[in-house]
Coordinates of C-alpha atoms and ligand atoms in Angstrom, one line a residue:
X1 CA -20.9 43.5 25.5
X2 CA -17.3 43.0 26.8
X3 CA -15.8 40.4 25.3
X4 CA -12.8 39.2 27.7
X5 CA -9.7 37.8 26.0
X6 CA -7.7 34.8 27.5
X7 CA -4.6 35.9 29.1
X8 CA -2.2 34.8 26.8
X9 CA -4.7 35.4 23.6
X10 CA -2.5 35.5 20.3
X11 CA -2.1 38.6 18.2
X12 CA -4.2 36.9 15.5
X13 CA -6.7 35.2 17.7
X14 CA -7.6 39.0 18.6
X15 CA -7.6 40.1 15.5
X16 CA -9.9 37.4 14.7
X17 CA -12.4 38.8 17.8
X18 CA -12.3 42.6 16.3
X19 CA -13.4 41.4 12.6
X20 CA -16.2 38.6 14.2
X21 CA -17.5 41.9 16.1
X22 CA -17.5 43.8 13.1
X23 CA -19.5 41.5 10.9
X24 CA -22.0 41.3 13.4
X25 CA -22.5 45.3 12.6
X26 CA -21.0 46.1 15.9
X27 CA -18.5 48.6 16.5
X28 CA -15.2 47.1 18.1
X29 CA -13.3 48.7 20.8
X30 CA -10.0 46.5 21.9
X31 CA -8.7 47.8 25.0
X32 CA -5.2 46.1 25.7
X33 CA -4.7 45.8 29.9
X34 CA -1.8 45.0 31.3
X35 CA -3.1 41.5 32.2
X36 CA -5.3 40.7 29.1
X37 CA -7.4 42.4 26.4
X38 CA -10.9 43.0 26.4
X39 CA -13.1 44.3 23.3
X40 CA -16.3 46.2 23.9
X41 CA -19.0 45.3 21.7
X42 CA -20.7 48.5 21.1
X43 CA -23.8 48.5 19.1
X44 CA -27.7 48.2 19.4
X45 CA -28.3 44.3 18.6
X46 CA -25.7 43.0 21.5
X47 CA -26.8 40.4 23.0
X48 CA -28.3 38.3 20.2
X49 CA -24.6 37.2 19.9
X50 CA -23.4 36.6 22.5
X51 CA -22.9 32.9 22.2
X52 CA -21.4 33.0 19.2
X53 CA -18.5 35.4 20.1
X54 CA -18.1 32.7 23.0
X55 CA -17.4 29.9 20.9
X56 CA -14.6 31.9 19.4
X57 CA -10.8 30.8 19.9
X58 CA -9.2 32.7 22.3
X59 CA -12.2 34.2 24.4
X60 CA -12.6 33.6 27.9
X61 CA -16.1 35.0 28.4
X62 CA -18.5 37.5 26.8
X63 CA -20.7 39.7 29.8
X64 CA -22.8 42.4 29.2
X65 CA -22.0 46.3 30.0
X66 CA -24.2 47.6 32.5
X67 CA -23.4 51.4 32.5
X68 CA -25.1 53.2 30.1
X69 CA -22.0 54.5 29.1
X70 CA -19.6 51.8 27.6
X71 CA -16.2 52.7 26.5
X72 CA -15.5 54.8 29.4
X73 CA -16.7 52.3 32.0
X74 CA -14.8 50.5 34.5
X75 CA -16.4 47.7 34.1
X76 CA -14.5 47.5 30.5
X77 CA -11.1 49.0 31.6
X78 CA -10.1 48.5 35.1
X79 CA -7.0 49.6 35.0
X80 CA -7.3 53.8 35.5
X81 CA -6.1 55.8 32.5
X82 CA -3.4 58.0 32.2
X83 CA -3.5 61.0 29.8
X84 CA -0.2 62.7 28.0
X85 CA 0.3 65.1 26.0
X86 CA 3.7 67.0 26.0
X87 CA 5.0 67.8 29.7
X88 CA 1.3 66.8 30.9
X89 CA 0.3 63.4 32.8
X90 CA -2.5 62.9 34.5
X91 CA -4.2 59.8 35.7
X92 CA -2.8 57.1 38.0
X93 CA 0.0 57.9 40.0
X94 CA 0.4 61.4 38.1
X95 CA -1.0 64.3 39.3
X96 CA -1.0 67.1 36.9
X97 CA -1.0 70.8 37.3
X98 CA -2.8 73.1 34.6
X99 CA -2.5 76.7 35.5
X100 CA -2.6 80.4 33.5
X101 CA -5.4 82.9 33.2
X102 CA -8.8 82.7 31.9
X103 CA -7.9 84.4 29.2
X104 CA -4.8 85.3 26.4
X105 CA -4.6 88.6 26.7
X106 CA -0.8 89.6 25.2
X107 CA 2.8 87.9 25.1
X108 CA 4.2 89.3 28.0
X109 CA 1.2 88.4 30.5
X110 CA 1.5 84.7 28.6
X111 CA 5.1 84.5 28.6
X112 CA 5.3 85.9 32.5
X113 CA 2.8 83.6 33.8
X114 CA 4.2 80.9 31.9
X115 CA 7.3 81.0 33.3
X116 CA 5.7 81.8 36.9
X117 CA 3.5 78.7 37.1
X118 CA 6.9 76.7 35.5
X119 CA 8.9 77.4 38.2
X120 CA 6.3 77.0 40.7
X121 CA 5.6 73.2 39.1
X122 CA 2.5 73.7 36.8
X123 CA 3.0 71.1 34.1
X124 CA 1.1 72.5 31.6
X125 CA -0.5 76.0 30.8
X126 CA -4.0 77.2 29.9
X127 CA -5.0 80.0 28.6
X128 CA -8.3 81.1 26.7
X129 CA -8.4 82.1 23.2
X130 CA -11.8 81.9 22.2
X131 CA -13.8 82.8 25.0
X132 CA -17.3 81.5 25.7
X133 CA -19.0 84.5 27.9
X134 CA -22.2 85.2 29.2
X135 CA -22.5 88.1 28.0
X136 CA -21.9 89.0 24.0
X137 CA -20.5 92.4 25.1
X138 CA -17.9 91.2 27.3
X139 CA -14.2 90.4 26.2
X140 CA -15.0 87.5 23.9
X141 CA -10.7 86.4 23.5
X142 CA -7.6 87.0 20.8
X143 CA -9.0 84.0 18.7
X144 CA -6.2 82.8 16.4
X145 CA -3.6 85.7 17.6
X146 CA -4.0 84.4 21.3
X147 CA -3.3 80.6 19.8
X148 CA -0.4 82.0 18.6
X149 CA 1.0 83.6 21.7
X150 CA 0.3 80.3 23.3
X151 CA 2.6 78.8 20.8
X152 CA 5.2 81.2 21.8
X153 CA 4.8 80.5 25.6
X154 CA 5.0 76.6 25.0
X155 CA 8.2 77.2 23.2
X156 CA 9.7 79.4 26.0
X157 CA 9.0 77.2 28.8
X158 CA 7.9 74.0 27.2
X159 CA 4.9 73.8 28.4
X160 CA 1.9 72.0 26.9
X161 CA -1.0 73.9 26.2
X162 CA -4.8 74.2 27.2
X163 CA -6.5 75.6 25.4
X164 CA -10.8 75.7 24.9
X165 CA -12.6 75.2 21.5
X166 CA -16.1 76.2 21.5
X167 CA -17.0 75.5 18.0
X168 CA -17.0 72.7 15.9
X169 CA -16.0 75.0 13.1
X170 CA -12.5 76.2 15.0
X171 CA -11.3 72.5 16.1
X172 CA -9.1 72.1 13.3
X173 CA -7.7 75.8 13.7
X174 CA -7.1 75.2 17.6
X175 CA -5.9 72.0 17.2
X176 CA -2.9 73.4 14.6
X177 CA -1.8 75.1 18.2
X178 CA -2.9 73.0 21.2
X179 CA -1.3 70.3 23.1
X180 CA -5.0 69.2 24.6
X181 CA -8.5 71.1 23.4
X182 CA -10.8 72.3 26.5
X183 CA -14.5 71.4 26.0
X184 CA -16.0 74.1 28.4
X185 CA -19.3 73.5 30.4
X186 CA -21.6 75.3 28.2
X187 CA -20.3 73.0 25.0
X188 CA -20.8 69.8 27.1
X189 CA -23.6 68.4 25.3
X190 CA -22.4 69.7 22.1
X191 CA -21.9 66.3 20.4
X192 CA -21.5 68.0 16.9
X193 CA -18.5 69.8 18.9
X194 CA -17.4 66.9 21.2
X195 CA -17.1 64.3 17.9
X196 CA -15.0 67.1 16.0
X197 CA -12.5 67.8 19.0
X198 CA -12.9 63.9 19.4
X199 CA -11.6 63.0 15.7
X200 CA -8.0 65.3 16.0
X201 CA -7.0 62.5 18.3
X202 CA -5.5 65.3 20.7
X203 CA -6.3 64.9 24.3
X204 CA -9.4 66.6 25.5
X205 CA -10.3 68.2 28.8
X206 CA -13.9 67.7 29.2
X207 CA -15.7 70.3 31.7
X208 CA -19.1 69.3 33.4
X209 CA -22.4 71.2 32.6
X210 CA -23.1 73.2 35.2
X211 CA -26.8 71.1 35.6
X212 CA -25.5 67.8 34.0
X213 CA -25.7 64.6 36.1
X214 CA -22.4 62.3 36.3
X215 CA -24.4 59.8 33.4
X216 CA -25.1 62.6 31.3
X217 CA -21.1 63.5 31.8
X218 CA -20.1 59.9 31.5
X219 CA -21.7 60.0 28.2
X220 CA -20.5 62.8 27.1
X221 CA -17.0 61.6 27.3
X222 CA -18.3 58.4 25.9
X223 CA -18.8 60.8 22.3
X224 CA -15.1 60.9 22.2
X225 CA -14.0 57.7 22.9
X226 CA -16.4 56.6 20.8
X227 CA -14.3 58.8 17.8
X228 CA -11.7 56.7 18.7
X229 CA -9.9 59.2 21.0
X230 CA -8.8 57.4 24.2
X231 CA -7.2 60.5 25.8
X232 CA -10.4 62.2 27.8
X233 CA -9.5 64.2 31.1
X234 CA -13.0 65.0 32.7
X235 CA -13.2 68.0 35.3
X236 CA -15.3 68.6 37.9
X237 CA -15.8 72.8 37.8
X238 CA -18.9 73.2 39.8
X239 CA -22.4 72.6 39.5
X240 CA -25.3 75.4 39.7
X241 CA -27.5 75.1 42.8
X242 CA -29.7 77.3 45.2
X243 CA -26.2 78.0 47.5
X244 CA -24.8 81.6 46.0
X245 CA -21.9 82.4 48.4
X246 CA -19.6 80.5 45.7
X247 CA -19.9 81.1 41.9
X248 CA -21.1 77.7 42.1
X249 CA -21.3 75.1 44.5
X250 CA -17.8 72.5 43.8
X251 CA -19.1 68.8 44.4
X252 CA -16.0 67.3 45.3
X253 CA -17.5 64.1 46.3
X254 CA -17.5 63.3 42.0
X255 CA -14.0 62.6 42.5
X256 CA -14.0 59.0 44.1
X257 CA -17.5 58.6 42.5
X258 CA -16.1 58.7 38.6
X259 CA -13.2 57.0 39.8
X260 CA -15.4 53.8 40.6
X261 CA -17.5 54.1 37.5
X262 CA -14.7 55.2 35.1
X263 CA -11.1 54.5 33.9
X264 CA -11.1 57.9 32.9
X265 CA -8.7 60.6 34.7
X266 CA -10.4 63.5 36.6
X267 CA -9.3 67.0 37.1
X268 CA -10.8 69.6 39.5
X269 CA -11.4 73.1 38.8
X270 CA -11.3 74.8 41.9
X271 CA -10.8 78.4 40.3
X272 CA -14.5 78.4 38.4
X273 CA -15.7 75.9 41.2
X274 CA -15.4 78.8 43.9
X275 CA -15.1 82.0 42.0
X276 CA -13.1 83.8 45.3
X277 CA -9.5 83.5 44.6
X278 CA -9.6 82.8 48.8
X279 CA -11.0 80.0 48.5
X280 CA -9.3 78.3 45.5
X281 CA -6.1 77.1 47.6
X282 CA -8.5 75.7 50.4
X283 CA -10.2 73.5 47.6
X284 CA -7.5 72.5 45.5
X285 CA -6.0 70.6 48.5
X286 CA -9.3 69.0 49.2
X287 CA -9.5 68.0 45.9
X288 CA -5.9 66.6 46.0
X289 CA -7.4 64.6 49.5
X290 CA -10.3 63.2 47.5
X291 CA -8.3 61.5 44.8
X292 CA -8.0 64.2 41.9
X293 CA -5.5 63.5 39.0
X294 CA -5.0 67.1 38.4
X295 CA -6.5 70.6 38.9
X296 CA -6.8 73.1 36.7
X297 CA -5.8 76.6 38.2
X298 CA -6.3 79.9 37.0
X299 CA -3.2 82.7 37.7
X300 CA -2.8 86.0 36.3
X301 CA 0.0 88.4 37.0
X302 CA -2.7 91.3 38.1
X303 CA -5.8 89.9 39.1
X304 CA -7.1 93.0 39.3
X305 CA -6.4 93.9 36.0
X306 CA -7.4 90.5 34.3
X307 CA -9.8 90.9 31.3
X308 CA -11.8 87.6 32.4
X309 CA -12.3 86.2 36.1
X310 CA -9.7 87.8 37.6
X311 CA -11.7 87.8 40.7
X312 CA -10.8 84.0 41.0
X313 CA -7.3 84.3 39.8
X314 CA -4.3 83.4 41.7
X315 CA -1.1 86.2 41.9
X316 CA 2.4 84.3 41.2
X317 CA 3.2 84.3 44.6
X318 CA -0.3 82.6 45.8
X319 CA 0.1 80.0 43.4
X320 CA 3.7 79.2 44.5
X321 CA 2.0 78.6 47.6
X322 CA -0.8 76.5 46.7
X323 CA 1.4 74.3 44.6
X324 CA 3.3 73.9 47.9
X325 CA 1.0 73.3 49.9
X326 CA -0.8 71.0 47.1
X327 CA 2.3 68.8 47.4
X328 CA 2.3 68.3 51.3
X329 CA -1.5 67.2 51.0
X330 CA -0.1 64.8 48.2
X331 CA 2.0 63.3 50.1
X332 CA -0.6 62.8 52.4
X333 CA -2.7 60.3 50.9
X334 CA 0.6 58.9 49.3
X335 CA 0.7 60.5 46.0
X336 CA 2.7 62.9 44.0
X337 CA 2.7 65.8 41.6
X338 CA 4.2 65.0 38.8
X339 CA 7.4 67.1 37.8
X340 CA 7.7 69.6 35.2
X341 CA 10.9 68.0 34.0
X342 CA 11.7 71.3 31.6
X343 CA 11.5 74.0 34.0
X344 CA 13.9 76.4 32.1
Ligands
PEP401 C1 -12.6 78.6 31.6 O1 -11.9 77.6 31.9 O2 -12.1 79.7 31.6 C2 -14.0 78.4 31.4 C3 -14.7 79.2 30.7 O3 -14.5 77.4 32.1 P1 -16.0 76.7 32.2 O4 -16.2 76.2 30.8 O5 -15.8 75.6 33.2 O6 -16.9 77.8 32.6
MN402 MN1 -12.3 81.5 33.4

């Protein structure tokens, strides 16, 4: 259940609502708009109640949440949401711009591409430490020593960092080091995982399942918000489907189909969504068109020579021009990439 404030509800009077909720064994959610504060009611017995939560002072109505997910829903937070975390934003009028290689491979390809994709307008930087690859013989990442290289990069060029955590086990040691923790798309339904990253409080950067359906992404994200953690980017990397010209197939029309069901920022991954580094320019624009909060961008100084996926990997000087071109298309549909305010 939602239950909808009065506009002009009192501090206390909402107070009041969170401990009524409570006693009623539900678990209680306030979400403060700009216009008026709503509290979802989240809980199996819901509805029982609902006339009693009505009768309290302050409350304009009490409706029931349709979406199976509840927290993450529109229908409980219209207003879209808007993720921070050092020099990133992403949500609402902010477009953000996440770009570094698959993987950390040493300080001077860190500290190079860092300061490449800063002066190109990336606002934050990514970077693998702990790898999750297909195969176990392939490079599996610099675990903690990578972390630490990121830190070095953020300081340099003041970047925030991305970074993925693929174990429940890790989130505390990749949290000591990242700005926002990746959940990548073979952890998506790893709710041991997605509760863990959830409880640091850090933002997260939630990556589809290759075969998961919007709902089963939806609630996904709905693990973390339901630790408490408002801050959930989701991203759209691909799906897997019969087509095999593309690494996978990049469903862009998710975009403006989460943005009517959630609140909840979304970032395209055009780099693992294609898997040609050809195409990844082409794609982030069009997911810039469709409405995209962000894009996540992979860019190695030698693609050739990159450890992990450096087949989709942009050089420096291709993703100076995607970022420019990224910004005409922007402008476009009357939007903006934010700026990296502390390009050195
Ligand atoms: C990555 O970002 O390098 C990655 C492994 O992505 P995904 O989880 O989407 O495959
Ligand atoms: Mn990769």
């Amino acid at each position: 259940m939602i239950v909808v404030m009065k506009r002009g509800a009192t501090p206390e009077q909402i107070e009041h609502m969170i401990q009524r909720v409570e006693e009623l064994g539900l678990k209680a959610h306030p979400i403060h708009g700009t216009e008026r504060t709503v509290i979802a009611a989240i809980g199996e017995k819901r509805d029982e109640h609902r006339t009693s939560l009505e009768s309290c002072p302050g409350v304009a109505e009490v409706v029931p949440i349709l979406a199976p997910y509840k927290v993450a829903s529109r229908e409980v937070k219209p207003e879209s949401t808007v993720v921070r975390a050092g020099s990133l934003a992403v949500g609402n009028s902010h477009i953000g711009m996440i770009a570094g290689p698959c993987s950390v491979e040493d300080v001077d390809q860190m500290i190079a591409t860092a300061r490449a994709v800063s002066r190109a307008g990336a606002t934050a930087l990514r970077g693998g430490a702990f790898k999750p690859r297909t195969s176990p013989y392939s490079f599996q990442g610099l675990k903690e020593d990578g972390l630490k290289i990121l830190a070095v990069a953020r300081d340099e060029t003041g970047l925030a960092v991305v970074t993925e955590v693929i174990a429940a086990d890790d989130v505390e040691l990749v949290a000591r080091y990242a700005d926002v923790l990746q959940i990548g798309a073979r952890n998506m339904q790893n709710y041991r995982l997605l509760e863990a990253a959830g409880a640091t409080g850090k933002a997260i950067l939630l990556k589809r399942g290759p075969s998961a359906t919007m709902d089963e992404l939806l609630l996904a994200a709905e693990y973390i918000l339901n630790a408490g953690n408002p801050s959930v980017m989701l991203c759209e990397r691909g799906i897997r489907t019969f087509e095999n010209h593309t690494r996978y197939t990049l469903p862009l029309a998710s975009v403006p189909y989460l943005h009517e069901r959630t609140h909840l920022p979304v970032v395209v991954d055009p780099s693992h969504g294609t898997g040609h580094a050809s195409l990844v320019t082409p794609m982030a624009c069009a997911a810039i068109a469709a409405g995209a909060d962000g894009l996540i961008i992979e860019v190695h100084p030698n693609p050739e020579k990159a450890l992990s996926d450096g087949y989709q990997s942009l050089n420096f000087e291709q993703f100076g021009q995607a970022m420019a071109l990224c910004r005409k298309m922007a402008d476009v549909v009357g939007r903006q990439i934010a700026l990296n305010q502390r390009t050195p």
